[in-house]
XYZ file of C-alpha atoms in Angstrom:
688
model
C 33.717 -24.856 24.331
C 31.864 -24.581 27.638
C 28.541 -24.046 25.825
C 29.043 -27.406 24.153
C 28.625 -29.167 27.503
C 25.270 -27.651 28.360
C 23.036 -30.164 26.588
C 25.169 -33.157 25.801
C 24.510 -35.295 28.906
C 28.036 -36.051 29.946
C 29.625 -35.328 26.573
C 32.497 -33.515 28.274
C 33.312 -36.515 30.447
C 32.507 -39.531 28.282
C 34.835 -41.241 25.870
C 32.388 -41.415 22.981
C 33.775 -39.696 19.893
C 30.257 -38.876 18.743
C 29.457 -37.123 22.000
C 32.579 -35.032 21.665
C 31.632 -33.968 18.141
C 27.840 -33.496 18.287
C 25.493 -31.632 20.600
C 22.022 -33.220 20.451
C 18.931 -31.008 20.540
C 16.532 -32.953 22.726
C 13.523 -30.632 23.014
C 12.347 -30.287 19.427
C 9.145 -30.991 17.501
C 9.307 -31.867 13.805
C 7.025 -31.015 10.945
C 5.978 -34.430 9.598
C 4.218 -35.583 6.452
C 0.450 -36.052 6.318
C -1.439 -37.286 3.286
C -5.014 -37.286 2.017
C -6.796 -38.573 -1.075
C -5.099 -36.161 -3.446
C -1.793 -34.891 -2.076
C 0.852 -34.756 0.643
C 1.598 -31.953 3.081
C 4.300 -31.318 5.669
C 8.064 -31.740 5.577
C 10.854 -34.282 5.379
C 14.633 -34.586 5.227
C 16.719 -36.781 2.948
C 17.184 -40.372 4.084
C 20.557 -39.570 5.709
C 19.442 -36.248 7.189
C 20.041 -32.725 5.883
C 22.985 -30.589 6.965
C 23.769 -26.903 6.570
C 25.719 -23.999 8.039
C 23.642 -22.196 10.663
C 22.480 -18.650 9.976
C 20.305 -16.764 12.454
C 17.435 -14.818 10.875
C 15.833 -12.324 13.255
C 14.653 -9.760 10.689
C 13.737 -10.000 7.028
C 16.973 -8.321 5.895
C 18.908 -11.303 7.312
C 17.386 -13.467 4.579
C 19.583 -11.801 1.944
C 22.646 -13.605 3.301
C 20.902 -16.963 3.015
C 19.274 -16.389 -0.365
C 22.082 -14.567 -2.191
C 25.177 -13.267 -0.383
C 26.357 -16.100 1.855
C 29.349 -18.056 0.446
C 28.664 -21.325 2.334
C 25.337 -22.742 1.177
C 23.256 -24.695 1.901
C 22.147 -22.996 5.106
C 20.231 -24.197 8.132
C 18.176 -21.223 9.274
C 17.413 -20.459 12.901
C 14.251 -18.438 12.291
C 12.681 -16.076 14.791
C 9.078 -17.131 15.472
C 7.736 -13.733 14.412
C 9.083 -14.342 10.887
C 7.529 -17.787 10.527
C 4.886 -16.725 8.025
C 3.773 -17.546 4.509
C 5.697 -14.714 2.818
C 9.044 -15.796 4.269
C 8.376 -19.506 3.798
C 7.541 -19.063 0.118
C 10.925 -17.385 -0.394
C 12.743 -20.239 1.334
C 10.709 -22.891 -0.453
C 11.902 -21.816 -3.862
C 15.687 -22.022 -3.346
C 18.302 -24.753 -3.131
C 20.384 -22.591 -0.771
C 18.268 -23.712 2.215
C 18.619 -27.229 3.624
C 16.376 -26.858 6.654
C 14.780 -24.674 9.269
C 14.725 -24.472 13.062
C 11.988 -22.175 14.388
C 12.179 -20.541 17.797
C 8.965 -19.738 19.663
C 8.026 -16.052 19.606
C 7.764 -14.448 23.041
C 5.250 -12.897 23.478
C 2.802 -14.376 20.970
C 2.854 -12.611 17.557
C 0.564 -9.591 18.059
C -0.761 -9.770 14.493
C -1.930 -13.336 15.087
C -0.648 -16.579 13.605
C -2.667 -19.448 12.186
C -1.089 -22.011 9.839
C -4.557 -23.469 9.244
C -6.848 -22.802 6.309
C -9.010 -19.711 5.926
C -11.941 -22.087 5.375
C -11.345 -25.056 7.735
C -12.567 -28.497 6.627
C -13.738 -27.016 3.329
C -15.607 -29.547 1.219
C -16.440 -31.924 4.069
C -19.179 -29.949 5.783
C -22.800 -29.679 4.723
C -22.486 -26.909 2.130
C -21.852 -27.936 -1.458
C -23.141 -27.378 -4.990
C -26.198 -29.431 -4.003
C -26.882 -27.891 -0.580
C -26.608 -24.162 0.003
C -24.117 -23.522 -2.824
C -24.059 -19.828 -1.949
C -22.462 -20.782 1.397
C -19.983 -23.361 0.070
C -16.234 -22.708 0.322
C -16.836 -19.905 2.863
C -18.270 -17.656 0.136
C -20.218 -15.546 2.628
C -17.933 -15.715 5.670
C -14.180 -16.315 5.860
C -14.009 -17.997 9.248
C -10.246 -17.901 9.790
C -9.012 -14.726 8.057
C -5.489 -14.961 9.514
C -5.109 -18.529 8.235
C -1.981 -18.786 6.083
C -2.450 -22.420 5.041
C 1.182 -23.211 5.949
C 0.160 -26.477 7.610
C -1.254 -27.619 4.275
C 1.858 -26.873 2.186
C 4.482 -29.431 1.154
C 8.109 -28.589 1.986
C 11.033 -30.636 0.664
C 13.319 -29.741 3.577
C 13.027 -30.457 7.320
C 11.480 -27.894 9.677
C 11.792 -28.294 13.454
C 10.393 -26.297 16.359
C 12.820 -25.471 19.178
C 10.768 -25.899 22.344
C 13.559 -25.131 24.831
C 14.863 -21.558 25.069
C 18.164 -22.888 26.471
C 18.769 -24.969 23.354
C 17.936 -21.978 21.184
C 20.526 -19.961 23.099
C 23.165 -22.679 22.641
C 22.631 -22.549 18.858
C 22.852 -18.757 18.847
C 26.052 -18.859 20.892
C 27.589 -21.348 18.482
C 26.567 -19.033 15.617
C 28.062 -16.001 17.378
C 31.337 -17.824 18.019
C 31.840 -19.159 14.501
C 29.394 -17.930 11.851
C 28.851 -14.179 12.183
C 29.837 -12.427 8.916
C 32.567 -9.805 9.306
C 32.372 -6.627 7.192
C 30.066 -8.335 4.720
C 32.463 -11.184 4.015
C 32.006 -14.815 4.963
C 33.326 -16.163 8.268
C 36.308 -18.504 8.339
C 36.170 -22.205 9.068
C 35.370 -24.082 11.234
C 31.676 -23.148 11.017
C 28.771 -24.141 13.211
C 26.377 -26.470 11.378
C 23.111 -28.265 12.098
C 21.804 -31.629 10.976
C 18.107 -32.542 10.966
C 16.727 -36.061 10.502
C 13.065 -36.497 9.575
C 12.865 -38.759 6.541
C 9.298 -39.848 5.778
C 8.370 -43.239 4.304
C 5.075 -42.294 2.622
C 4.772 -40.208 -0.533
C 2.211 -38.727 -2.946
C -1.180 -39.428 -1.319
C -3.190 -41.700 0.955
C -4.255 -43.708 -2.102
C -0.604 -44.474 -2.902
C 0.580 -45.235 0.616
C -2.417 -47.389 1.569
C -2.018 -49.353 -1.657
C 1.624 -49.957 -0.764
C 0.574 -51.056 2.716
C -1.889 -53.476 1.161
C 0.703 -54.927 -1.224
C 3.206 -55.318 1.618
C 0.647 -57.083 3.815
C -0.315 -59.414 0.964
C 3.064 -60.454 -0.401
C 5.722 -59.707 2.222
C 6.716 -61.988 5.071
C 7.804 -58.928 7.068
C 5.499 -56.175 5.812
C 6.616 -52.583 6.309
C 3.795 -50.101 6.834
C 4.496 -46.681 5.322
C 1.507 -44.727 6.654
C -1.326 -45.029 9.175
C -4.826 -43.514 9.249
C -5.456 -40.791 11.805
C -7.760 -42.417 14.330
C -8.869 -42.491 17.926
C -12.109 -42.825 19.891
C -15.107 -40.596 20.497
C -16.258 -40.295 24.111
C -19.990 -40.307 24.832
C -22.430 -40.813 27.668
C -26.133 -40.402 28.333
C -28.054 -38.725 31.131
C -30.227 -41.821 31.581
C -28.538 -45.201 31.084
C -29.218 -47.072 27.859
C -28.378 -50.593 26.782
C -25.208 -50.146 24.727
C -25.553 -53.564 23.091
C -29.038 -52.977 21.697
C -30.781 -50.435 19.488
C -32.706 -47.685 21.247
C -36.466 -47.585 20.716
C -37.121 -45.358 17.654
C -39.721 -43.430 19.662
C -37.211 -42.322 22.298
C -35.834 -38.818 21.784
C -32.357 -37.561 22.606
C -30.842 -34.106 22.858
C -27.299 -34.406 21.482
C -24.664 -32.097 22.986
C -21.380 -32.123 21.108
C -17.903 -30.665 21.043
C -14.500 -31.536 19.618
C -11.519 -32.575 21.740
C -8.636 -32.373 19.255
C -6.484 -29.626 17.808
C -3.498 -29.271 15.491
C -0.570 -27.012 14.589
C 2.240 -26.938 12.028
C 4.422 -29.188 14.206
C 3.776 -32.792 15.156
C 2.045 -33.280 18.516
C 2.148 -29.563 19.291
C -1.548 -28.838 19.699
C -2.421 -26.946 22.896
C -5.838 -25.948 21.471
C -6.842 -23.725 24.401
C -9.549 -21.819 22.534
C -10.129 -24.110 19.559
C -10.881 -27.222 21.654
C -10.239 -27.123 25.416
C -12.459 -24.161 26.283
C -15.459 -25.844 24.657
C -15.043 -29.395 25.934
C -14.291 -28.187 29.465
C -17.513 -26.133 29.363
C -19.333 -29.186 28.022
C -18.024 -31.360 30.882
C -19.053 -28.763 33.460
C -22.560 -28.541 31.970
C -22.878 -32.345 32.144
C -21.902 -32.290 35.822
C -24.355 -29.497 36.637
C -27.204 -31.310 34.898
C -26.498 -34.630 36.624
C -26.723 -32.891 39.995
C -30.280 -31.669 39.330
C -32.695 -33.418 41.685
C -35.335 -34.367 39.119
C -33.249 -35.371 36.073
C -34.610 -38.913 36.311
C -38.065 -37.506 35.464
C -37.054 -35.788 32.225
C -39.004 -36.982 29.186
C -36.060 -36.853 26.791
C -32.619 -38.308 27.278
C -29.458 -36.246 26.738
C -26.338 -37.551 25.027
C -23.008 -35.876 25.803
C -20.622 -36.431 22.883
C -16.931 -35.567 22.506
C -15.603 -36.014 18.976
C -11.997 -36.844 18.088
C -10.240 -35.976 14.819
C -12.594 -33.130 13.877
C -9.659 -30.965 12.782
C -9.023 -33.396 9.929
C -12.282 -33.226 7.983
C -14.588 -34.345 10.795
C -13.218 -37.849 11.440
C -15.135 -38.485 14.682
C -18.523 -37.032 13.773
C -18.575 -38.542 10.285
C -17.850 -41.962 11.807
C -20.660 -41.650 14.353
C -23.129 -40.618 11.636
C -21.958 -43.562 9.524
C -22.397 -45.982 12.433
C -25.876 -44.619 13.172
C -26.884 -45.052 9.535
C -25.505 -48.613 9.418
C -27.097 -49.636 12.750
C -23.683 -50.029 14.368
C -24.516 -47.613 17.194
C -27.236 -47.800 19.876
C -28.863 -44.604 18.572
C -30.175 -43.878 15.096
C -30.309 -40.449 13.523
C -34.097 -40.568 13.957
C -33.618 -40.585 17.743
C -31.959 -37.149 17.721
C -34.564 -34.558 18.659
C -32.175 -31.594 18.529
C -28.474 -30.803 18.477
C -26.487 -28.320 20.595
C -22.787 -27.846 19.851
C -20.255 -25.906 21.876
C -17.570 -24.450 19.637
C -15.000 -21.792 20.622
C -16.471 -20.023 23.669
C -13.636 -18.523 25.767
C -13.094 -15.191 23.991
C -16.485 -13.540 24.337
C -16.862 -9.836 23.679
C -18.501 -8.722 26.894
C -21.277 -11.148 27.777
C -22.396 -12.113 24.265
C -22.551 -15.727 23.121
C -23.666 -16.230 19.522
C -26.190 -18.807 18.320
C -25.515 -20.088 14.777
C -28.113 -22.052 12.813
C -28.318 -23.481 9.303
C -30.191 -21.091 6.967
C -30.974 -23.831 4.445
C -32.745 -26.254 6.803
C -34.666 -23.335 8.298
C -36.473 -22.993 4.987
C -38.135 -26.313 5.830
C -41.559 -25.583 7.341
C -41.237 -28.504 9.768
C -37.733 -27.733 10.994
C -38.045 -23.939 11.380
C -40.491 -23.994 14.353
C -38.272 -26.525 16.141
C -35.177 -24.348 15.649
C -37.109 -21.304 16.820
C -38.155 -23.163 19.968
C -34.554 -24.234 20.545
C -33.312 -20.645 20.249
C -36.048 -19.358 22.555
C -35.187 -21.886 25.261
C -31.481 -20.998 25.035
C -32.212 -17.272 25.215
C -34.591 -17.654 28.161
C -32.051 -19.793 30.004
C -29.584 -16.907 29.995
C -31.938 -14.550 31.855
C -30.282 -13.478 35.086
C -26.890 -14.849 34.034
C -23.882 -12.880 32.892
C -24.308 -14.374 29.422
C -26.355 -12.829 26.639
C -27.305 -15.169 23.814
C -27.855 -13.512 20.467
C -28.889 -15.061 17.184
C -26.659 -14.593 14.158
C -28.235 -13.198 11.014
C -30.474 -15.584 9.099
C -28.319 -15.306 5.960
C -25.096 -16.586 7.526
C -23.989 -20.201 7.264
C -22.890 -22.471 10.109
C -19.251 -22.150 11.181
C -17.025 -25.259 10.824
C -18.708 -27.687 13.223
C -19.497 -31.341 13.834
C -23.195 -30.506 13.450
C -22.608 -30.076 9.718
C -21.889 -33.803 9.336
C -25.239 -34.674 10.936
C -27.031 -32.185 8.689
C -25.544 -33.925 5.661
C -27.494 -37.016 6.687
C -30.716 -35.562 8.093
C -32.501 -32.253 8.748
C -31.961 -32.001 12.507
C -32.874 -28.850 14.444
C -29.637 -27.575 15.902
C -27.532 -24.671 17.068
C -23.797 -24.004 17.357
C -22.715 -21.731 20.230
C -19.596 -19.600 19.730
C -17.875 -16.469 20.976
C -17.701 -15.077 17.417
C -20.494 -13.629 15.310
C -18.639 -14.045 12.018
C -14.869 -14.604 11.736
C -13.099 -16.343 14.626
C -12.096 -14.293 17.647
C -9.202 -16.721 17.940
C -6.147 -15.244 16.153
C -4.082 -18.367 16.884
C -6.418 -21.043 15.523
C -4.632 -24.386 15.000
C -1.280 -22.992 16.102
C 1.308 -23.480 18.827
C 0.236 -20.132 20.308
C -3.318 -21.256 21.185
C -2.172 -21.530 24.793
C -3.616 -20.627 28.226
C -2.441 -17.051 27.653
C -4.650 -16.869 24.567
C -7.785 -17.427 26.689
C -6.510 -15.005 29.357
C -5.707 -17.551 32.049
C -3.661 -15.775 34.705
C -2.368 -16.885 38.090
C -0.786 -14.913 40.943
C 2.959 -15.394 41.297
C 4.373 -17.744 43.899
C 1.606 -20.365 43.901
C 2.544 -24.000 44.397
C 1.277 -26.531 41.807
C -1.512 -27.589 44.179
C -2.527 -23.982 44.830
C -2.502 -23.271 41.092
C -4.749 -26.278 40.512
C -7.293 -24.897 42.989
C -7.056 -21.196 42.069
C -10.266 -20.099 40.329
C -9.308 -17.894 37.384
C -11.525 -15.324 35.680
C -11.518 -17.600 32.635
C -12.958 -20.435 34.730
C -15.669 -18.148 36.097
C -16.572 -16.995 32.575
C -16.800 -20.557 31.233
C -18.839 -21.606 34.291
C -21.418 -18.966 33.313
C -21.653 -20.444 29.825
C -21.886 -23.999 31.201
C -24.667 -22.951 33.564
C -26.754 -21.483 30.739
C -26.192 -24.565 28.575
C -27.142 -26.952 31.408
C -30.332 -25.017 32.156
C -31.273 -24.950 28.477
C -30.698 -28.703 28.160
C -32.925 -29.277 31.178
C -35.723 -27.336 29.485
C -35.179 -29.017 26.115
C -35.423 -32.429 27.791
C -38.825 -31.506 29.200
C -37.914 -30.158 32.631
C -40.520 -27.802 34.077
C -39.164 -26.906 37.510
C -37.129 -23.860 38.484
C -33.572 -24.028 37.084
C -31.844 -21.636 39.482
C -30.318 -24.573 41.357
C -28.609 -25.845 38.196
C -25.202 -24.245 38.479
C -21.818 -25.136 36.971
C -18.911 -25.201 39.418
C -16.062 -22.750 38.598
C -13.704 -24.793 40.793
C -14.246 -27.897 38.668
C -13.615 -25.867 35.515
C -10.431 -24.311 36.867
C -9.104 -27.787 37.727
C -9.923 -29.030 34.234
C -8.286 -26.021 32.567
C -5.138 -26.569 34.626
C -5.077 -30.286 33.841
C -5.779 -30.027 30.110
C -3.658 -26.945 29.420
C -0.843 -26.735 31.961
C -0.096 -30.002 33.738
C -1.859 -33.336 33.360
C 0.142 -34.853 36.221
C -1.827 -33.237 39.039
C -3.472 -34.611 42.165
C -7.030 -34.524 40.778
C -6.259 -36.334 37.520
C -4.162 -38.846 39.488
C -7.139 -39.660 41.681
C -9.715 -40.261 38.929
C -7.885 -42.602 36.521
C -7.158 -46.310 36.606
C -3.863 -47.347 38.232
C -2.568 -48.864 34.979
C -3.063 -45.526 33.180
C -1.053 -43.347 35.541
C 1.797 -43.373 33.007
C -0.160 -41.081 30.666
C 0.122 -38.242 33.172
C 3.410 -36.773 32.008
C 4.901 -33.486 33.158
C 5.071 -32.020 29.648
C 2.552 -29.414 28.515
C -0.613 -31.287 27.418
C -1.194 -31.638 23.655
C -4.393 -32.619 21.864
C -3.349 -34.056 18.500
C -5.455 -37.005 17.323
C -2.413 -39.142 16.245
C -2.418 -42.722 14.907
C -2.204 -44.739 18.135
C -5.260 -44.778 20.301
C -6.671 -43.845 22.672
C -4.510 -40.758 23.113
C -4.060 -39.122 26.520
C -6.786 -36.537 25.897
C -9.370 -39.215 25.109
C -8.556 -41.196 28.254
C -8.723 -38.120 30.448
C -11.984 -36.809 28.975
C -13.420 -40.291 29.523
C -12.424 -40.432 33.192
C -13.210 -36.802 33.972
C -16.697 -37.308 32.507
C -17.120 -40.507 34.543
C -15.976 -38.711 37.695
C -18.317 -35.759 37.174
C -21.408 -37.709 36.126
C -20.923 -41.182 37.596
C -21.629 -42.728 40.975
C -19.267 -44.277 43.515
C -20.516 -47.814 44.163
C -19.667 -50.166 46.997
C -17.902 -52.908 45.048
C -14.626 -54.671 45.666
C -11.818 -54.408 43.143
C -12.611 -57.879 41.802
C -16.311 -57.067 41.427
C -15.591 -53.720 39.779
C -13.183 -55.206 37.240
C -15.574 -58.093 36.451
C -19.080 -56.626 36.644
C -20.503 -59.442 34.499
C -19.911 -61.721 37.495
C -21.595 -59.297 39.892
C -25.361 -59.594 40.517
C -27.452 -56.579 39.420
C -24.423 -54.823 37.875
C -26.250 -54.257 34.552
C -23.031 -54.212 32.542
C -24.903 -53.396 29.316
C -26.266 -50.247 30.955
C -23.163 -49.022 32.808
C -19.388 -48.916 32.606
C -17.352 -49.673 35.718
C -13.890 -48.294 36.482
C -11.587 -49.033 39.423
C -9.738 -45.731 39.928
C -6.724 -44.781 42.045
C -8.483 -42.416 44.430
C -6.936 -39.652 46.498
C -3.958 -40.031 48.783
C -4.785 -41.085 52.329
C -4.007 -38.024 54.501
C -2.251 -40.242 57.050
C -0.084 -42.237 54.629
C 1.444 -42.324 51.178
C -1.027 -44.904 49.882
C -4.196 -44.158 47.916
C -7.806 -45.042 48.669
C -9.132 -46.589 45.438
C -12.837 -46.955 44.662
C -15.242 -48.079 41.939
C -17.051 -45.610 39.681
C -20.195 -46.558 37.771
C -21.102 -44.346 34.830
C -22.699 -44.337 31.392
C -19.473 -43.212 29.690
C -18.504 -45.179 26.578
C -15.984 -45.031 23.740
C -16.773 -45.454 20.047
C -14.447 -45.596 17.058
C -13.206 -42.363 15.515
C -11.760 -43.897 12.353
C -12.929 -42.457 9.045
C -15.396 -44.721 7.196
C -13.146 -44.328 4.141
C -10.746 -46.850 5.682
C -13.509 -49.274 6.643
C -14.781 -49.115 3.050
C -11.234 -49.105 1.601
C -12.215 -45.999 -0.369
C -8.883 -44.228 0.063
C -9.695 -41.645 -2.616
C -13.038 -40.709 -1.033
C -14.395 -37.167 -1.298
C -17.227 -37.995 1.109
C -15.119 -38.943 4.140
C -11.798 -37.873 5.644
C -8.789 -39.706 4.178
C -5.979 -38.265 6.308
C -3.007 -40.489 7.079
C 0.318 -39.878 8.795
C 3.582 -41.082 7.289
C 5.834 -43.351 9.287
C 9.473 -42.494 9.861
C 12.594 -44.186 11.177
C 14.080 -41.458 13.372
C 13.492 -37.866 14.353
C 16.476 -35.999 15.764
C 18.506 -32.831 15.516
C 22.089 -31.921 16.423
C 24.720 -29.237 15.932
C 28.475 -29.521 15.399
C 31.487 -27.749 13.902
C 32.218 -28.391 10.246
C 35.589 -27.887 8.520
C 36.144 -26.335 5.087
C 35.824 -28.442 1.956
C 39.539 -27.959 1.297
C 40.463 -29.294 4.746
C 38.067 -32.193 4.318
C 39.689 -33.059 0.947
C 43.205 -32.764 2.412
C 42.182 -34.951 5.329
C 40.725 -37.499 2.925
C 43.827 -37.495 0.698
C 46.170 -37.793 3.682
C 44.020 -40.596 5.063
C 44.115 -42.456 1.749
C 47.903 -41.930 1.526
C 48.383 -43.328 5.013
C 46.160 -46.260 4.146
C 48.117 -47.008 0.959
C 51.426 -46.655 2.819
C 50.240 -48.961 5.567
C 49.113 -51.553 3.006
C 52.457 -51.420 1.185
C 54.367 -51.603 4.469
C 52.255 -54.523 5.618
C 52.837 -56.360 2.340
C 56.596 -55.751 2.523
C 56.836 -56.859 6.123
C 54.766 -59.943 5.409
C 56.969 -60.859 2.377
C 60.188 -60.475 4.404
C 58.856 -61.896 7.604
C 61.278 -64.871 7.537
C 64.206 -62.466 7.408
C 62.873 -59.741 9.683
C 61.542 -62.061 12.325
C 63.949 -65.054 12.129
C 65.436 -66.262 15.422
C 69.279 -66.015 15.436
C 71.187 -69.209 16.330
C 72.975 -69.530 19.620
C 76.735 -69.408 18.694
C 77.531 -71.829 21.500
C 75.193 -74.481 20.176
C 76.767 -77.601 18.609
C 75.027 -79.582 15.909
C 75.512 -83.361 15.815
C-alpha cells in the first residue's frame, strides 16, 4: 500500500495502530451549520462521524450505483466539482444511501458558472419592501444573480467536505481503483475503501433557539457551554480630514461617504476568495483614497470624505446596518445628517469594454429635493471620466439598486447616492459567493517563471483597469468635496493596486504586507490562499490588513520613538483623539536581516460590525441580521479499508470466545493456584 504512505506523516514508520489503519485528509474545508432567526442551513455529521464506502462520481450516470444498484450502502461520494449543483444535490439529499460527500475542485472553473448563493442576495434586508418601492422588492424587476442555486442556504443532514489538495483527491481515487471499482456490474469484494467525516454541530433549529440555550447556560451553569456565536467583526473607516473620534461632529459639517464591502462567502467554511465580489472593489477604493490624499490642496476642500469598509455585508448587511444603528443612537462621531452624498463601489473588475454603470434609487429620486442632488452627483461622476479609459453610464430610471450597503442607509434617510458596478442588470460575475471567484475570474495573469517578489511587483492588466476606475472615483470625490482645481494630477497608482491584488488574492505573506503591519500581527500573514469570510472571532485577517494598508496609503510617517508611538497620550501634541498611531515592522534593511520600524499616524479607525439584533437581544429580528455560526468539537476526515459485515461478526464472535475462554482459564488457574504453583519439598530436608 505505497499510496497509503503519501499523506500519513510517518504512518509507515510509526508504531501507532491508528496511523497504520487510517490515512488522514489534512487539506479539507467543511460545510458547517449557520443559523438565522427562522432556520438552519449547512451540513453536519452524526456525533461519532459518518462512514461510508467510497464511490467516485465523475458523470451523472455514476449516481445510479449510489442511488440504486450498489450493494454496499451507505456510500461516501467523491463528487467531481462540475457535478456539484442543485440538481445532483437534491437527488442525494433525499436518500438514506448517502452518508456524506467529498467534493473535488473543478479544473478549469465550470464554464456554465457556479454560484451557491441566492438569486436575490440579502433579500428582505435592503431598502425595498411592501412599504418602500414594493414593485422592486424581492428582485421583482431584476434577478441580480441568475446562476444562483441557493445551495449555501439549504440544510443537509450529512457531512460535505471540499478537497483542497489535488494529491489527496488522487489518493482517494487510487484507493477506490484498488478496492471499490465494480466488475461487470456486480459489487466489488471486501475489503473496501471507506471514508469517515467528522463535523458534528452543536447548534440546531435557529438563532433564537441557540442563543436562548447560550443564555440559559450562562445563567445556570458553572461551566457554560456555548453552542453558537454571532457572526461579527469590525468595520474599517477613516476620514480625509481628521476628526475627533470621541466627540460628535458638528451637524453643519458635510461628509461624502465612500463605501465598499470587504467580506465574501462560499458553500464551504472559510473558503471565500471573493476576487470580484469583494476584493476588486475594496482594492479600487483603497487606491482612490491614496490618490486623493496625494492631491496638493485636499486640506482646502469644503467637505470631508469618509472612506468606509464594511464587514459582514454578505450576511444581510451586518456592518452597514450596525453603522447606521450607531449613527442613529449617537454612538458614532457622525450622524446620518452629516452625510451629504454616498458613493459605493460594488463589483467593478469585469467591465464590458470601458463601461462602468451608475445605479441610483428610483424611489428617492421622486423626491423633489433629492433628485437635483443625485443629478449633480451623476454629472460630476460622468465629467470626471472624460479623458479616461472609463465611460460612466446611468442605468435606466426604472431599475432598482443592486444589493449594496447603500440600501441600509436609505432605509434610515433619503441620502443622494450612487452605486458603481461593472453590470447594468444581472451580475457579470458567474461565480458570485463561490470558491471559483478567484484571481482567474478577474483575468489576473502573470508570465511564467516569476519569483514571488517579481509577481508582487508585476503590473497586470487587471491592476491597470482598476487603477482607471480608482482615478475616476478619486477625481469625482475631489469635485464633490468642493475642489475646483484641475484634477489631471489625481492619479491612482497601478503598482499599488497590483501589490494589493497579489496580497489579498494570492499570498498575504509578502514583503509589502510584512513591512506595513505591527510586529505582533506578523502571525496573520500565512502562506495559504487568502480568504475573506467574516467569521466569529475578530478582527479577522482581512480587517487587519485593510486597516494597515489604508493607514500606509493615507497616513504619515512621524518622527516618534517606539515608546512615544505606542503611548501617544503621553506624547505632547499627539492629538490622540484625532489620529491613530501604529508602530509597524518596516522594510528589511538592505545591509542586514533586521527591519527598520517606524511610526505611522493616520485617521484609520475600527468600529463594531456586530448586528444590532444581538445588542438588543432581538434574536428573531426581521429588521437586522441574525446570522450565527454553530460551534463544533472537531472537524476531520480520513480514509481506511473496511472488512465485510460477515468478517466483522466472525471477528467479534471469535474475540468474545477468546475472552470467555481466557476468563474461564483464569478462574480455573486461580482456584487451583495452591496445587499448580506449590513449591515441592526438598527430599533431603529433615523435620524436627
